[in-house]
Coordinates of C-alpha atoms in Angstrom, one line a residue:
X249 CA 28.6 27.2 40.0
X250 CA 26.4 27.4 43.3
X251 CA 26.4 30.1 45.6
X252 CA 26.5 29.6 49.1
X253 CA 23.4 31.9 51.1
X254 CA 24.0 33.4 54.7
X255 CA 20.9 34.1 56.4
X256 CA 21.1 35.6 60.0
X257 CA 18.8 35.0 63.3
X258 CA 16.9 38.2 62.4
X259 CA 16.4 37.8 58.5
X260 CA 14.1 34.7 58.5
X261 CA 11.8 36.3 55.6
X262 CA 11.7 34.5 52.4
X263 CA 12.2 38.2 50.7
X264 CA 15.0 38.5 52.1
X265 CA 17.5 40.1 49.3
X266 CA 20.1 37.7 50.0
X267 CA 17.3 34.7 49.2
X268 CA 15.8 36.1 46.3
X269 CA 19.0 36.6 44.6
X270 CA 19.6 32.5 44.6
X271 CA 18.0 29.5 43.0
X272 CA 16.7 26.9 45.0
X273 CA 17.4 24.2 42.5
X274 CA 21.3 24.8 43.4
X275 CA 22.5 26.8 45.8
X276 CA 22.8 26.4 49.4
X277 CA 21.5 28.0 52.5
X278 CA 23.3 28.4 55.9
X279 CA 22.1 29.3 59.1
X280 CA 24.0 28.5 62.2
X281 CA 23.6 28.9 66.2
X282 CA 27.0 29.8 67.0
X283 CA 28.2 30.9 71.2
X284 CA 29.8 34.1 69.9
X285 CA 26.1 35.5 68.5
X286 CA 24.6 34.5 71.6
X287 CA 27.1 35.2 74.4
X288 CA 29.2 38.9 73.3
X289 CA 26.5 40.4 75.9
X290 CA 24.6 37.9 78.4
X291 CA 21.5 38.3 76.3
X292 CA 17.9 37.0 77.8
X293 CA 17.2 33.5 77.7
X294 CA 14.1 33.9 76.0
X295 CA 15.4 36.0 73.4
X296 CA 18.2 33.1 72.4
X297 CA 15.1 30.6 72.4
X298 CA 13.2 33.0 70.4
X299 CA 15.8 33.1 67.5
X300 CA 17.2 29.8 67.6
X301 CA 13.7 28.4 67.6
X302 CA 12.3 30.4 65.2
X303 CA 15.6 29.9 63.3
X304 CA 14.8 25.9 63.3
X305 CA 11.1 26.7 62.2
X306 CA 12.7 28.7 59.2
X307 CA 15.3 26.3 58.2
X308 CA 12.8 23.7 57.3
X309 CA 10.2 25.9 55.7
X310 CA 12.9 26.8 53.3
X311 CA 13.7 23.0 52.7
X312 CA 9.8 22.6 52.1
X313 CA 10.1 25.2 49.7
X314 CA 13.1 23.2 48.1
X315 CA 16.2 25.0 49.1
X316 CA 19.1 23.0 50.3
X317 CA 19.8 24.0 53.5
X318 CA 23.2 23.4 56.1
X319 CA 22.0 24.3 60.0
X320 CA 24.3 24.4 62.5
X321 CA 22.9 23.4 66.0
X322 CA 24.3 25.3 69.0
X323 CA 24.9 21.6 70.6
X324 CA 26.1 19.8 67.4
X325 CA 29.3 17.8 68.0
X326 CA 31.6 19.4 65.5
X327 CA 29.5 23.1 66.0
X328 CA 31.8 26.3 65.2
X329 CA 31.6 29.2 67.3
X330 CA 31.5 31.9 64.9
X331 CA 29.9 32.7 61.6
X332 CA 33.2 33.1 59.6
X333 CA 34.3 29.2 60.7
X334 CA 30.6 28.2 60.0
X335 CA 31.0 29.9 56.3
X336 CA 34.8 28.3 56.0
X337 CA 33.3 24.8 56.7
X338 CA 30.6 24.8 54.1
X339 CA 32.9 26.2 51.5
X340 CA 35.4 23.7 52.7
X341 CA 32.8 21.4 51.6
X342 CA 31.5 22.5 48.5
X343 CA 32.4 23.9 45.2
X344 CA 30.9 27.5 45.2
X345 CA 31.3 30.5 43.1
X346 CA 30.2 33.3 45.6
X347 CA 28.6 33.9 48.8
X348 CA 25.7 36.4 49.1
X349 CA 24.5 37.7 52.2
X350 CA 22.2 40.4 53.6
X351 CA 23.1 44.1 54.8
X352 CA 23.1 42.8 58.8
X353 CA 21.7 45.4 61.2
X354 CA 25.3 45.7 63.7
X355 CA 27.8 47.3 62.5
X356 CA 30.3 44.9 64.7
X357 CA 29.0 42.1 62.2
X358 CA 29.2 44.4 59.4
X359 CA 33.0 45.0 60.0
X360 CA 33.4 41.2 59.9
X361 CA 31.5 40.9 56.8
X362 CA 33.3 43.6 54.9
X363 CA 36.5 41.4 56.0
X364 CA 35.5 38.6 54.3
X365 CA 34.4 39.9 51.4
X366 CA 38.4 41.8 51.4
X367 CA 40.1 38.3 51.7
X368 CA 37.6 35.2 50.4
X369 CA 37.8 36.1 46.5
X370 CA 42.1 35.3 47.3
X371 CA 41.5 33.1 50.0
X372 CA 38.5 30.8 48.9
X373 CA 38.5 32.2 45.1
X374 CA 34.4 33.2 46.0
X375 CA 33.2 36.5 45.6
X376 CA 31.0 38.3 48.7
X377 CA 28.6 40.1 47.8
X378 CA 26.3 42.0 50.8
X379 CA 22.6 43.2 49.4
X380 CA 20.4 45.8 50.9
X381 CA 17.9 44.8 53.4
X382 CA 14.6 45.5 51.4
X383 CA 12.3 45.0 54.5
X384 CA 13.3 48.0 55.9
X385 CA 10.9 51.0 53.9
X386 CA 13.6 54.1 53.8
X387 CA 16.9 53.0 51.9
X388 CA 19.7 54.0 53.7
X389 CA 20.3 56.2 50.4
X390 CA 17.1 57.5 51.4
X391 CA 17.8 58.5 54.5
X392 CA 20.9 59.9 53.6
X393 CA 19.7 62.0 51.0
X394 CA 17.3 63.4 53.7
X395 CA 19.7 64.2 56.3
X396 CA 22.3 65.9 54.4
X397 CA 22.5 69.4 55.0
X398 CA 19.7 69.4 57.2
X399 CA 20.9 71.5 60.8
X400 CA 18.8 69.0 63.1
X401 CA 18.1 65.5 62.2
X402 CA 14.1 65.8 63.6
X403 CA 12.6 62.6 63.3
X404 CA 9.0 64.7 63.2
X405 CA 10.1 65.7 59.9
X406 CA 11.3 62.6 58.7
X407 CA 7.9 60.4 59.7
X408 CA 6.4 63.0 57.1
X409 CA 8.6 62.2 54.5
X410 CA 7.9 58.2 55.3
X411 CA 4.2 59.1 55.2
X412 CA 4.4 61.3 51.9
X413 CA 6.1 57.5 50.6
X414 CA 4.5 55.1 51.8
X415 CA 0.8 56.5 51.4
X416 CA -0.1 55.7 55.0
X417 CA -2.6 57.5 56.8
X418 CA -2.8 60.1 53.4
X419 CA -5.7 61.5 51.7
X420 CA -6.4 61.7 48.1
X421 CA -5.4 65.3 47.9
X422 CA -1.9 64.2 49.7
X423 CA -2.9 65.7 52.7
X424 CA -2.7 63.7 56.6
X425 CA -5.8 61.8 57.7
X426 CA -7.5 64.0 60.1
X427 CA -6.1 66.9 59.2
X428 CA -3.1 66.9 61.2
X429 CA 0.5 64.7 61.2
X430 CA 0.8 63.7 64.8
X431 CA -1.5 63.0 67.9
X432 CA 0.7 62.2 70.4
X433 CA -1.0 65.0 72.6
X434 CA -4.0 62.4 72.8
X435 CA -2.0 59.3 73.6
X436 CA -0.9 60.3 77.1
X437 CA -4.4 59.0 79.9
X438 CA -3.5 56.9 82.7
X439 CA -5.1 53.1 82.3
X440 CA -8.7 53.3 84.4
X441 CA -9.0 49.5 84.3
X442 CA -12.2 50.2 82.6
X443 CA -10.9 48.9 79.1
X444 CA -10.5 45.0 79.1
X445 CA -6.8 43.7 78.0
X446 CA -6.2 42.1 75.0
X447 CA -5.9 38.6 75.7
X448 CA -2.2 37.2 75.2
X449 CA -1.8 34.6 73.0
X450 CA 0.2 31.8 73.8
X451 CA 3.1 30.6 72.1
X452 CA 3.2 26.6 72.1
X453 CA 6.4 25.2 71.4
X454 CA 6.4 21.7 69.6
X455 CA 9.0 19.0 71.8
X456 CA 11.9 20.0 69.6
X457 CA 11.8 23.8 71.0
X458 CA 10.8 22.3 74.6
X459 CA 14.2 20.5 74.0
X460 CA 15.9 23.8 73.0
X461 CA 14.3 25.7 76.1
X462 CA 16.0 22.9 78.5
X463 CA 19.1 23.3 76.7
X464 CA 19.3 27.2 77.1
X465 CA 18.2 27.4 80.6
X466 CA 21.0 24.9 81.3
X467 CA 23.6 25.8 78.9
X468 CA 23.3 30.3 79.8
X469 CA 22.3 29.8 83.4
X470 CA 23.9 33.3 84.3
X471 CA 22.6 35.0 82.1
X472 CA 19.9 37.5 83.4
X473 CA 16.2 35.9 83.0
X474 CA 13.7 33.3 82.7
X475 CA 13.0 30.7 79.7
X476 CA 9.1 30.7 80.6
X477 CA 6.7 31.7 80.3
X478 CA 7.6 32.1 76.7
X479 CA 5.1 34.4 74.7
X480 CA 7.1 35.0 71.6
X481 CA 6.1 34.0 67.9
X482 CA 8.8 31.5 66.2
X483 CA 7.1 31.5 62.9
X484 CA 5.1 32.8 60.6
X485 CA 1.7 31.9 61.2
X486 CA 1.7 32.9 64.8
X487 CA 3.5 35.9 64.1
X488 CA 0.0 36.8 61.9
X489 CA -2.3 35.4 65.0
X490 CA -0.3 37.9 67.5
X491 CA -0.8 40.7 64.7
X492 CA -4.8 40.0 64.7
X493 CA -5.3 40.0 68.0
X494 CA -3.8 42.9 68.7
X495 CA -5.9 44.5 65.8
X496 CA -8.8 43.5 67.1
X497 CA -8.5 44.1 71.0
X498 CA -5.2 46.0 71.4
X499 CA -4.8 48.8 68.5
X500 CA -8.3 50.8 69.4
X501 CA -7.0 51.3 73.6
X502 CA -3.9 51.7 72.0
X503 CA -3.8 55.4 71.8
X504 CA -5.0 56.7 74.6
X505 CA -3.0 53.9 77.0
X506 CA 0.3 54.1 75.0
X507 CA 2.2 56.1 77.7
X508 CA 0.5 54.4 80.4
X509 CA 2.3 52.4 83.4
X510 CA 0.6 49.9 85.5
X511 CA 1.0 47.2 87.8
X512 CA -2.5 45.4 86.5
X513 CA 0.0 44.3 83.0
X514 CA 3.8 45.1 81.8
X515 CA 1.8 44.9 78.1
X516 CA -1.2 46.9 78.6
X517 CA -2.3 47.9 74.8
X518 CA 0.7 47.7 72.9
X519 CA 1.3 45.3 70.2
X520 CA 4.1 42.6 71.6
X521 CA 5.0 42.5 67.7
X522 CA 8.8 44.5 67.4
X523 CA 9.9 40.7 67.8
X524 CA 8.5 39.3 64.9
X525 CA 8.7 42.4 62.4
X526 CA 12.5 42.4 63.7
X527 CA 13.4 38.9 63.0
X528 CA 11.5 38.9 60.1
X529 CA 8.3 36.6 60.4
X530 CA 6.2 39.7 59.8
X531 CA 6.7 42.8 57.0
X532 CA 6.4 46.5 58.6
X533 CA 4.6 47.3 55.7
X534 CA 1.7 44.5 56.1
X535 CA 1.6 45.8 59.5
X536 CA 0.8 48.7 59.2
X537 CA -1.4 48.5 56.6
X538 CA -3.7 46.2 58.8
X539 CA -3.4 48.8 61.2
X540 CA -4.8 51.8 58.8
X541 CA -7.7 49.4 57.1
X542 CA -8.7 48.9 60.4
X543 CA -8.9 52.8 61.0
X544 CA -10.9 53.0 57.5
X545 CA -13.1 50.2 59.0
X546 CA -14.5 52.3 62.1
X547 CA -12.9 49.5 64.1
X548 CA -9.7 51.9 65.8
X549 CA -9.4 55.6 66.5
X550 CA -7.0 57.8 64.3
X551 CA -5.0 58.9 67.0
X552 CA -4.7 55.0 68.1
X553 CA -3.3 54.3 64.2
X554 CA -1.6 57.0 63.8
X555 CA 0.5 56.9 67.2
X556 CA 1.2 53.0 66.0
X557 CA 2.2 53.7 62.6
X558 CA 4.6 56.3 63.7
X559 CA 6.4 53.8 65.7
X560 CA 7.2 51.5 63.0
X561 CA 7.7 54.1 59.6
X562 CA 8.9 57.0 61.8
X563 CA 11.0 55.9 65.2
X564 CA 12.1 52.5 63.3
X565 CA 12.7 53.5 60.2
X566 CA 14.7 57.2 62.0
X567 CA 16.8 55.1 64.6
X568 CA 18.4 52.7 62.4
X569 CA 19.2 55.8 59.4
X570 CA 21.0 57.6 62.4
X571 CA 22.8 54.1 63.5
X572 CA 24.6 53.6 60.2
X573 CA 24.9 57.2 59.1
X574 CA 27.0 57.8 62.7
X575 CA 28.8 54.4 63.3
X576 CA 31.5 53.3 64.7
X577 CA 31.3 56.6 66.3
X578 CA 28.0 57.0 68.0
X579 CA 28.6 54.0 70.2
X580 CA 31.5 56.1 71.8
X581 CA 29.6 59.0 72.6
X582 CA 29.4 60.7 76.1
X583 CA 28.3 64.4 76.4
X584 CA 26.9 64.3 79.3
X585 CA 30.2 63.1 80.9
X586 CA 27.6 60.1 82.9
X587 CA 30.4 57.5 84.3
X588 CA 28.7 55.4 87.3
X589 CA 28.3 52.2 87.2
X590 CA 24.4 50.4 86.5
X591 CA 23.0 49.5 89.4
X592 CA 22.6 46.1 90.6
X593 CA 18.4 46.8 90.7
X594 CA 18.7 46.9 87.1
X595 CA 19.6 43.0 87.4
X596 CA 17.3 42.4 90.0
X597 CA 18.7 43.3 93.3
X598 CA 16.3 43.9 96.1
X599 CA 14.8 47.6 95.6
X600 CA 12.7 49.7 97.8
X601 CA 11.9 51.7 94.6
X602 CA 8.1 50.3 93.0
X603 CA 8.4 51.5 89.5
X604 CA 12.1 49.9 88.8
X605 CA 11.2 46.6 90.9
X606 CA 8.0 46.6 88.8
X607 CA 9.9 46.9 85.2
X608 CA 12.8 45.2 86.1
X609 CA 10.3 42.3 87.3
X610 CA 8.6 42.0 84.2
X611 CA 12.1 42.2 81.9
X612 CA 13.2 38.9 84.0
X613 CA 9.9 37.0 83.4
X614 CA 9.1 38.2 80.0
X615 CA 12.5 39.9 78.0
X616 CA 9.4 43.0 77.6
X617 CA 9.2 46.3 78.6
X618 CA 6.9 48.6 76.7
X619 CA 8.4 52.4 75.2
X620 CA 7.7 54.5 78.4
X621 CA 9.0 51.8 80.9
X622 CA 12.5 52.0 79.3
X623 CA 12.3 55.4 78.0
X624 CA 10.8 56.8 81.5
X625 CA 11.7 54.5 84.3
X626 CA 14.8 52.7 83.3
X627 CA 15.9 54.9 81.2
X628 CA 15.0 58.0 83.3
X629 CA 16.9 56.4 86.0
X630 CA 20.0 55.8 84.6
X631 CA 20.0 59.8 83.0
X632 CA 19.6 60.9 86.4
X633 CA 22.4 58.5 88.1
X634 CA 24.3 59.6 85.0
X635 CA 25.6 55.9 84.5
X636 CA 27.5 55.0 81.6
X637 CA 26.5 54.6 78.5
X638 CA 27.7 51.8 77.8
X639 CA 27.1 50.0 80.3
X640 CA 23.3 50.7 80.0
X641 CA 23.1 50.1 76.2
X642 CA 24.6 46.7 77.1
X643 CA 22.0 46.0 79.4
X644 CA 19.5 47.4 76.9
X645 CA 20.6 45.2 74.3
X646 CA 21.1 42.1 76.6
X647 CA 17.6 41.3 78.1
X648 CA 15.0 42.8 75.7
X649 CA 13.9 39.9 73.0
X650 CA 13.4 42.7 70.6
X651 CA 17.0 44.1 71.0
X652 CA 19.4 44.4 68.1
X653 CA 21.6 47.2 68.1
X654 CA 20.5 49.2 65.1
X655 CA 17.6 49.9 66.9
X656 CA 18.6 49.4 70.2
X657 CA 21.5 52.0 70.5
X658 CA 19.8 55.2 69.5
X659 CA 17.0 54.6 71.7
X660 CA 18.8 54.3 74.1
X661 CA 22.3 56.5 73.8
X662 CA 20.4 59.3 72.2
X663 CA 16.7 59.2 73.2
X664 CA 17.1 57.8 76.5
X665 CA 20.5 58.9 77.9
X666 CA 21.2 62.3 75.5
X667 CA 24.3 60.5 75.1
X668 CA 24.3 61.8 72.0
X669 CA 24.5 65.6 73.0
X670 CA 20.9 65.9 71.2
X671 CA 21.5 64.4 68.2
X672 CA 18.4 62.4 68.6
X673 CA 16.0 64.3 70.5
X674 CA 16.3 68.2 71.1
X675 CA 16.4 67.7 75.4
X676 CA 17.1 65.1 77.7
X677 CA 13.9 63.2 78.7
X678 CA 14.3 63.6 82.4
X679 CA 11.7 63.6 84.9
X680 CA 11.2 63.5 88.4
X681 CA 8.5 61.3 90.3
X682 CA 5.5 63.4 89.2
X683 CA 5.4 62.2 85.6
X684 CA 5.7 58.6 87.0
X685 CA 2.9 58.8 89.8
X686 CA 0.7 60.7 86.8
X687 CA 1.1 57.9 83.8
X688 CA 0.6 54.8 86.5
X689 CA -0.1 52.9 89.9
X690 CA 3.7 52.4 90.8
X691 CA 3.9 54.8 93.3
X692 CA 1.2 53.4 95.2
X693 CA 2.9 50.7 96.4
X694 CA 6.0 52.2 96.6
X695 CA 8.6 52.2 99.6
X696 CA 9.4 55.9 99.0
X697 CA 7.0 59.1 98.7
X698 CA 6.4 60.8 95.4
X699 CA 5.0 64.2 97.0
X700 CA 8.1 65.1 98.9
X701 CA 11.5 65.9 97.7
X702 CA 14.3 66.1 100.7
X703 CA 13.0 63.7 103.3
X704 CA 14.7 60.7 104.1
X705 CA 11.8 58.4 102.3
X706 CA 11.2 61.5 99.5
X707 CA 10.8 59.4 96.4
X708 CA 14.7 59.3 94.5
X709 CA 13.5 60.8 91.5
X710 CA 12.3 63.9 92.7
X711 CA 15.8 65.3 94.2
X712 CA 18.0 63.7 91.6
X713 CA 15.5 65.4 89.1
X714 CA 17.1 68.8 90.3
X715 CA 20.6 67.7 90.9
X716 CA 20.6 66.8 87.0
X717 CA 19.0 69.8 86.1
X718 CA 22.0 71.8 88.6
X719 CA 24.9 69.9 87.2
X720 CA 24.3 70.2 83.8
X721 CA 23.3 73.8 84.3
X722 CA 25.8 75.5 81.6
X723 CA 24.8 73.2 78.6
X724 CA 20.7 73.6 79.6
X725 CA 19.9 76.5 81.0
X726 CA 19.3 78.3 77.8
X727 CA 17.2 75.7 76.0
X728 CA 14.0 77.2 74.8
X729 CA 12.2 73.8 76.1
X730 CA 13.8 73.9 79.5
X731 CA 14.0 78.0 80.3
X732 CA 11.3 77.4 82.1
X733 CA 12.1 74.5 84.5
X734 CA 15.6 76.5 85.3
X735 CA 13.6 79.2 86.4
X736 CA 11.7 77.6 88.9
X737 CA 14.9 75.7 90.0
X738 CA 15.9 79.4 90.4
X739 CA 13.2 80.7 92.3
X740 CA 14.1 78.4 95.0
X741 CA 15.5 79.5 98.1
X742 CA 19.0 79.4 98.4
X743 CA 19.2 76.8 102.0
X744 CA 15.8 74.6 99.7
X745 CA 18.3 73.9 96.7
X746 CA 20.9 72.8 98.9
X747 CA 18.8 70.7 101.1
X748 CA 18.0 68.9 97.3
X749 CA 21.1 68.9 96.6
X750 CA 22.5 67.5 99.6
X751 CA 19.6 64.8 99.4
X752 CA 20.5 63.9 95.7
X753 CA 24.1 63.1 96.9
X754 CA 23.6 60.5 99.7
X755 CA 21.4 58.9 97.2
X756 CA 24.0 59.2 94.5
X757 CA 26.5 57.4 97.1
X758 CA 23.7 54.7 98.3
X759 CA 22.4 53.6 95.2
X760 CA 22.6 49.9 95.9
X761 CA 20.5 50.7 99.2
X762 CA 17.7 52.2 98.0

C-alpha cells in the first residue's frame, strides 16, 4: 500500500528524510498553501511569496523527477485551511498505509503532528511516522548528549565540537586553521566605502509567481511590508547563483564588515543566503564547504571563513539544539521582568531616531536585516525599553523572510532580549549610542545626538543604557563581564545619575514621540 508524503514550506530538498523514505513509482506527495501557516503572525509579504513560490517551483521538480504530487493552492476553490484537513482530504481520497513526514522546526506544528500520529492509526487505520531532519549537521541526540551535565550551555564550545565533526576549517594534525578557533576580534571595522559591494542578483519570477505576488499583496494587505522588490531565490539553481556570487565578491569583505552598519546598503557583505539554506534549496554543508575551498584557494581571508562558518555549524546548528531541548517552556520565559508594549517605530511609525528608521526601512522593503541590525539596534532597543518578549519575538518572526521559530526564538529571547536569564549568552547585549555611532553612519543623520546623554535631543540610547544597567542592578552588578561598567555607573555623581535617570523616564513614557 502507498504512503502518503508531507513535505512543509521549509523542507523543499530532495534529501529530505521524509522523501527518501518513499518510492516514486507509488506513493504520493503533498504540499499545501494553507491561511493558518501564513496568517498565525502577520508574516512579511515577501516571505509568503518566497515559500509559496518556491513551494510551486518544487512541486513540479518533484513530478519531473516522477513523483505524484497533490498541491494545494492558497486560492483553489475547495482549498483547506490547515494541514491536518489538507492530510484528511487526500487520505479521504486514496488508499494509504501510512503517512511519513519530516521532524518540522516549530514545536506548535510539532504538537499537532504528534496528535495525529496519537489518533490516525484508529481514525484513518495509517500509521505516522515523523523522521529526523538530516540537513541539519548536529542530531538533536547530538546535541543532547553535549549539553547534559554541562553548567553553561556556551555555544564557543559547542562550534568546536561541530568543527572537530565536520572537518571544517581543521588541519591534518586536528588542530584549527590558523592556529586559533575564533576571530571574531577581527571582524568588527566600520565599512570605509573603499571595498566595492557585491552586486545583488536578481530574482526573476516567471508570470505564474508574478500572479502569486498580485495575489499576496492583495489577499495580506495588512500585513507589515512590501511584495517588491523581491530578491529571494525560489529554487535551486538560483539559490547556487546567490551562493557564487557571494563567494566571489561578498565572503573576502566579509570578515572585517560583518558587524558593520551603514546607510550606503542594509546587505553590505553578508551572504543573503539563511533563506535558501532554511527552506532547503541549498545544504549547510555544501555551503560551507564552498566557503573553506575558497579560503584554501587564496581567494578569502581566514578570519572572513571562519566568522561565516561559525554562523551556520555554530549559531545555527546551537540555537535550534537549545529550542527543542527547552520547549514549550522557553517561549514563556521572562527574567528580566520586560512588559512594555513594541513600539509602533518597529512597524514603521514616523521616528526621529536614524538607526531604527534606517533598519526598520529596509525590513519593509526587503524582509532583511543583517545579525548586528537585529541583535544591536532592534534588538538593543527593545532590551533597553524592556518590551515584552513576546511581543518582540512575534515581530521577529513576522517580517524577516528567513524567520522560523527554531531559529528565530533564541536569537532573539536569549541572545537579544536575555529573556532567557543567560541561558544563551552569559550578559545582556546592551549598548548605548557609542557602539552604534562606532560600527556605522546612522548617527550622522540622526535627529538626536550620540555624544550627550541628558539633554533634551541626547541620543535615547545613551540614558536608557544606564537606566537598564540601574534597574537591573541586583542581578548584574556582580558579573565578572559587567563589574566594570557598574563601577563607572558608580563613580558618577550622585545629582549626574539622577539627571540620567530622570532623562531615561520621559523617554520611557514618550516612546511613540521620539
Amino acid at each position: 500500500m502507498a504512503s502518503l508524503i508531507l513535505l512543509l514550506g521549509d523542507q523543499l530538498s530532495e534529501h529530505m528524510s521524509a522523501l527518501q523514505a518513499g518510492n516514486p513509482a507509488e506513493d504520493r506527495v503533498v504540499l499545501a498553501e494553507v491561511l493558518s501557516e501564513a496568517s498565525y503572525v502577520p508574516h512579511h509579504p515577501q516571505k509568503i511569496l518566497l515559500i509559496f513560490a518556491a513551494m510551486r517551483q518544487f512541486a513540479r521538480h518533484l513530478e519531473q523527477q516522477g513523483w505524484q504530487v497533490s498541491y494545494q493552492r492558497l486560492d483553489d476553490a475547495d482549498a483547506r485551511n490547515d494541514l491536518r484537513q489538507v492530510l484528511e482530504r487526500e487520505l479521504a481520497r486514496g488508499n494509504y498505509a501510512r503517512v511519513i513526514m519530516t521532524h518540522c522546526g516549530e514545536y506548535r506544528l510539532h504538537r499537532q503532528m504528534r496528535q495525529w500520529q496519537a489518533e490516525w492509526p484508529q481514525q484513518w487505520s495509517v500509521a505516522v511516522d515523523i523522521l529526523p531532519d538530516h540537513r541539519f549537521l548536529c542530531p538533536l541526540r547530538v546535541f543532547r548528549e553535549w549539553a547534559d551535565g554541562r553548567k553553561e550551555w556556551r555555544m564557543e564550545y559547542f562550534y568546536r565540537l561541530m568543527r572537530r565533526r565536520t572537518g571544517l576549517l581543521m588541519t591534518a594534525e586536528g588542530k584549527p586553521e590558523g592556529g586559533k578557533w575564533n576571530y571574531d576580534a577581527d571582524n568588527r571595522r566600520a565599512y570605509d566605502g573603499k571595498r566595492p559591494l557585491p552586486l545583488l542578483p536578481a530574482t526573476t519570477l516567471d508570470a505564474e509567481g508574478q500572479a502569486l505576488a498580485a495575489m499576496i499583496a492583495e489577499r495580506f494587505a495588512t500585513h507589515f511590508g512590501d511584495v517588491q522588490p523581491f530578491h529571494w531565490p525560489v529554487n535551486r539553481a538560483q539559490a547556487l547563483q546567490l551562493l557564487a556570487v557571494f563567494i566571489e565578491q561578498g565572503l573576502p569583505g566579509f570578515g572585517d564588515y560583518q558587524d558593520a552598519l551603514s546607510s550606503q546598503s542594509p546587505f553590505l557583505f553578508h551572504s543573503l543566503l539563511s533563506s535558501s539554506i532554511n527552506i532547503g534549496l541549498l545544504d549547510p554543508l555544501e555551503v560551507c564547504q564552498q566557503a573553506e575551498a575558497a579560503y584554501h584557494a587564496g581567494q578569502a581571508p581566514l578570519n572572513a571563513v571562519e566568522g561565516f562558518i561559525r554562523q551556520i555549524i555554530g549559531w545555527r546548528e546551537y540555537v535550534r539544539g537549545v529550542y527543542w531541548l527547552t520547549m514549550p517552556d522557553y517561549a514563556e520565559s521572562n527574567e528580566l521582568a520586560a512588559h512594555r508594549p513594541l513600539p509602533a517605530a518597529y512597524w514603521g511609525a514616523p521616528t526621529g531616531m536614524a538607526c531604527i528608521r534606517e533598519v526598520v526601512s529596509a525590513v519593509r522593503q526587503y524582509g532583511y536585516a543583517h545579525h548586528i541590525q537585529r541583535l544591536m539596534v532592534t534588538g538593543n532597543w527593545a532590551l533597553l525599553l524592556g518590551v515584552q518578549p513576546k511581543a518582540v519575538c512575534e515581530w521577529y518572526l513576522a517580517v524577516f523572510v528567513d524567520a522560523f521559530e527554531w531559529v528565530e526564538l533564541p536569537n532573539t529571547l536569549g541572545m537579544a532580549l536575555h529573556g532567557d536569564g543567560g541561558l544563551l549568552a552569559s550578559k545582556p547585549y546592551a549598548a548605548s549610542g557609542k557602539y552604534i555611532q562606532r560600527q556605522g553612519d546612522y548617527c550622522a543623520e540622526c535627529a538626536y545626538q550620540v555624544k550627550t546623554v541628558t539633554e533634551p535631543d541626547s541620543c535615547p540610547f545613551n540614558s536608557l543604557y544606564w537606566h537598564f544597567l540601574h534597574r537591573h542592578q541586583s542581578r548584574f552588578a556582580g558579573h565578572p563581564r559587567m563589574a566594570v561598567i557598574y563601577r563607572s555607573w558608580q563613580r558618577m555623581e550622585g545629582e549626574q545619575q539622577q539627571a540620567i535617570l530622570q532623562r531615561a523616564q520621559w523617554l520611557l513614557e514618550h516612546i511613540d514621540q521620539l
